[in-house]
Coordinates of C-alpha atoms in Angstrom, one line a residue:
M1 CA -26.4 15.8 47.1
M2 CA -23.9 16.8 44.7
D3 CA -24.8 17.6 41.0
D4 CA -22.9 15.0 38.7
S5 CA -23.9 17.0 35.4
A6 CA -21.3 19.8 36.2
G7 CA -18.3 17.4 36.4
A8 CA -19.2 15.3 33.1
P9 CA -18.7 18.1 30.6
A10 CA -15.3 19.0 32.2
L11 CA -14.1 15.5 32.2
S12 CA -15.1 15.1 28.4
S13 CA -13.5 18.5 27.4
R14 CA -10.3 17.3 29.2
A15 CA -10.5 13.7 27.4
A16 CA -11.2 15.6 24.0
G17 CA -8.2 18.0 24.8
L18 CA -6.1 15.0 25.5
F19 CA -7.2 13.2 22.6
G20 CA -6.4 16.3 20.3
N21 CA -3.0 16.6 21.8
L22 CA -2.2 12.9 20.9
Q23 CA -3.5 13.4 17.4
I24 CA -1.0 16.2 16.9
H25 CA 1.8 14.5 18.3
Y26 CA 0.9 11.4 16.1
Q27 CA 0.6 13.6 12.9
T28 CA 3.8 15.6 13.9
L29 CA 5.7 12.0 14.1
L30 CA 4.3 11.0 10.9
D31 CA 5.2 14.4 9.2
K32 CA 9.0 14.1 10.5
S33 CA 9.1 10.6 9.2
T34 CA 8.0 11.3 5.7
P35 CA 11.6 12.1 4.1
H36 CA 13.1 8.8 5.7
S37 CA 11.6 6.2 3.7
G38 CA 14.5 3.6 4.2
A39 CA 14.0 4.0 8.0
R40 CA 10.3 3.7 7.8
W41 CA 10.6 0.6 5.6
G42 CA 13.0 -0.8 8.0
L43 CA 10.8 -0.3 11.0
T44 CA 8.0 -1.9 9.2
G45 CA 10.3 -4.8 8.0
G46 CA 11.3 -5.3 11.6
L47 CA 7.8 -5.3 12.7
L48 CA 7.0 -7.9 10.2
L49 CA 9.9 -10.2 11.0
M50 CA 8.7 -10.0 14.8
F51 CA 5.4 -11.0 13.8
L52 CA 6.6 -13.9 11.6
L53 CA 8.8 -15.1 14.4
R54 CA 5.7 -15.0 16.7
I55 CA 3.7 -17.1 14.3
I56 CA 6.5 -19.6 13.8
F57 CA 7.2 -20.0 17.5
A58 CA 3.8 -20.1 18.8
Q59 CA 2.5 -22.5 15.8
G60 CA -0.7 -20.8 15.4
W61 CA -2.5 -17.8 14.0
Y62 CA -1.8 -18.8 10.4
I63 CA -5.2 -17.3 9.3
I64 CA -4.0 -13.8 10.5
C65 CA -0.8 -14.1 8.5
Y66 CA -2.7 -15.3 5.6
A67 CA -5.1 -12.3 6.0
L68 CA -2.0 -10.0 6.4
G69 CA -0.4 -11.3 3.4
I70 CA -3.5 -10.9 1.2
Y71 CA -4.0 -7.3 2.4
M72 CA -0.4 -6.3 1.8
L73 CA -0.4 -7.9 -1.6
N74 CA -3.6 -5.6 -2.2
L75 CA -1.5 -2.7 -1.1
F76 CA 1.4 -3.6 -3.3
L77 CA -0.7 -3.8 -6.5
A78 CA -2.5 -0.4 -5.7
F79 CA 1.1 1.0 -5.4
L80 CA 2.2 -0.6 -8.7
T81 CA -1.0 0.6 -10.5
P82 CA -1.5 3.9 -12.2
K83 CA -4.1 6.4 -10.6
I84 CA -5.8 6.3 -14.0
D85 CA -6.2 3.2 -15.9
P86 CA -4.4 3.7 -19.3
E87 CA -7.2 1.7 -21.1
M88 CA -10.1 3.7 -19.6
A89 CA -8.0 6.9 -20.3
E90 CA -7.6 6.3 -24.0
E91 CA -11.3 5.8 -24.2
L92 CA -12.0 9.1 -22.4
D93 CA -9.6 11.0 -24.6
E94 CA -11.1 9.5 -27.7
A95 CA -14.7 10.5 -26.5
E96 CA -13.5 14.1 -25.7
A97 CA -11.5 14.5 -29.0
A98 CA -14.7 13.5 -30.8
S99 CA -16.7 16.1 -29.2
E100 CA -13.8 18.5 -29.8
S101 CA -13.9 20.2 -26.4
G102 CA -12.1 19.8 -23.2
P103 CA -8.8 18.3 -22.4
G104 CA -9.1 15.9 -25.3
L105 CA -7.5 18.5 -27.6
L106 CA -4.2 18.1 -25.7
P107 CA -1.5 15.8 -27.3
V108 CA -2.0 12.2 -25.6
K109 CA 0.9 10.2 -27.6
N110 CA 4.1 9.4 -25.8
D111 CA 6.2 11.4 -28.3
E112 CA 4.1 14.5 -27.8
E113 CA 3.8 15.1 -24.3
F114 CA 5.4 14.0 -21.0
R115 CA 2.8 12.2 -18.7
P116 CA 4.3 11.5 -15.1
F117 CA 3.4 8.1 -13.5
I118 CA 1.0 8.9 -10.7
R119 CA 0.3 6.0 -8.4
R120 CA -3.2 4.9 -7.2
L121 CA -1.6 4.3 -3.6
P122 CA 1.2 6.7 -2.7
E123 CA 4.3 5.4 -1.3
F124 CA 3.8 7.0 2.0
K125 CA 0.2 5.8 2.5
F126 CA 1.4 2.1 1.2
W127 CA 3.8 2.3 4.1
L128 CA 1.4 3.6 6.8
N129 CA -1.2 1.1 5.9
S130 CA 1.2 -1.8 5.8
T131 CA 2.5 -0.8 9.3
K132 CA -0.9 -0.5 10.8
A133 CA -1.9 -3.9 9.4
V134 CA 1.4 -5.7 10.7
L135 CA 0.7 -4.0 14.1
L136 CA -3.1 -5.0 14.2
S137 CA -2.0 -8.6 13.1
F138 CA 0.5 -8.7 16.0
V139 CA -1.9 -7.6 18.6
C140 CA -4.4 -10.1 17.1
S141 CA -1.8 -13.0 17.4
F142 CA -2.0 -12.5 21.3
F143 CA -5.9 -13.5 21.4
A144 CA -6.9 -17.3 21.2
V145 CA -10.1 -16.4 19.4
F146 CA -8.1 -15.7 16.3
D147 CA -6.1 -18.9 16.6
I148 CA -8.5 -20.6 13.9
P149 CA -7.2 -24.3 13.3
V150 CA -6.2 -24.4 9.6
Y151 CA -3.8 -26.6 7.4
W152 CA -1.0 -23.7 6.9
P153 CA 0.7 -25.3 3.7
I154 CA -2.7 -24.8 1.9
L155 CA -2.8 -21.3 3.0
L156 CA 0.9 -20.6 2.0
F157 CA 0.6 -22.3 -1.5
Y158 CA -2.7 -20.4 -2.2
W159 CA -1.0 -17.3 -1.3
I160 CA 1.9 -17.9 -3.6
F161 CA -0.6 -18.8 -6.3
L162 CA -2.4 -15.6 -6.0
F163 CA 0.8 -13.7 -6.0
I164 CA 2.1 -15.2 -9.2
V165 CA -1.1 -14.8 -11.1
T166 CA -1.7 -11.3 -9.9
M167 CA 1.8 -10.1 -10.7
R168 CA 1.8 -11.8 -14.0
R169 CA -1.3 -9.9 -14.9
Q170 CA 0.1 -6.4 -13.5
I171 CA 3.3 -6.9 -15.5
E172 CA 1.3 -7.9 -18.6
H173 CA -0.4 -4.7 -18.0
M174 CA 2.6 -2.7 -17.5
I175 CA 4.2 -4.1 -20.8
K176 CA 1.1 -3.5 -22.7
H177 CA 0.9 0.3 -21.6
R178 CA 4.7 0.7 -21.6
Y179 CA 4.9 2.3 -17.9
V180 CA 7.5 1.3 -15.3
P181 CA 6.4 2.3 -11.6
L182 CA 9.5 1.4 -10.0
G183 CA 12.0 4.4 -9.6
S184 CA 14.1 5.0 -12.7
F185 CA 14.6 1.4 -13.9
G186 CA 13.9 1.0 -17.5
K187 CA 13.5 4.7 -18.1
Q188 CA 15.5 6.7 -20.7
R189 CA 18.4 8.5 -19.4
Y190 CA 20.1 11.5 -20.7
S191 CA 23.6 12.4 -20.7
R192 CA 24.9 15.8 -19.7
R193 CA 26.2 18.2 -22.4
G194 CA 29.8 19.0 -22.1
K195 CA 30.9 22.7 -22.2

């Protein structure tokens, strides 16, 4: 009789090598796509459009579409939110200044020091997670087990309501702490000095 134990490690090492090569190619593709944000978002928009057309023509899987909408809203809010909440940062700065040690001694007012906007969720991770979610939703729309019968207008109305409420709260937070997370919109512009 042949010994099967000798073939198993060779097969698992080949599978691990193949999986490692796939990971390297996947990471290389992601690295090459990093500077092309317009093309990346265009791809994601195309995939989302295909998914929505699938939902419309199949007349089902509304719960998958709703879950995707909630997840993408959550990602968008994390994208708009600063990494360190300004309310918590002010309390931390006051506590550090009271103890007169550490970074609390540095200037913290807007006119004293430039503090860049750092997102809780960077743009690339926002894109990557959105694309993965759209692809997963598209795949789930081919399985009848995920086609739960629901009255879709209620889901649509509830998602719109959640979007309005959360965005209003986010905009109030942005106004209160005077930060603009979207590019250069609303930021001070400096003119060049002529020679």
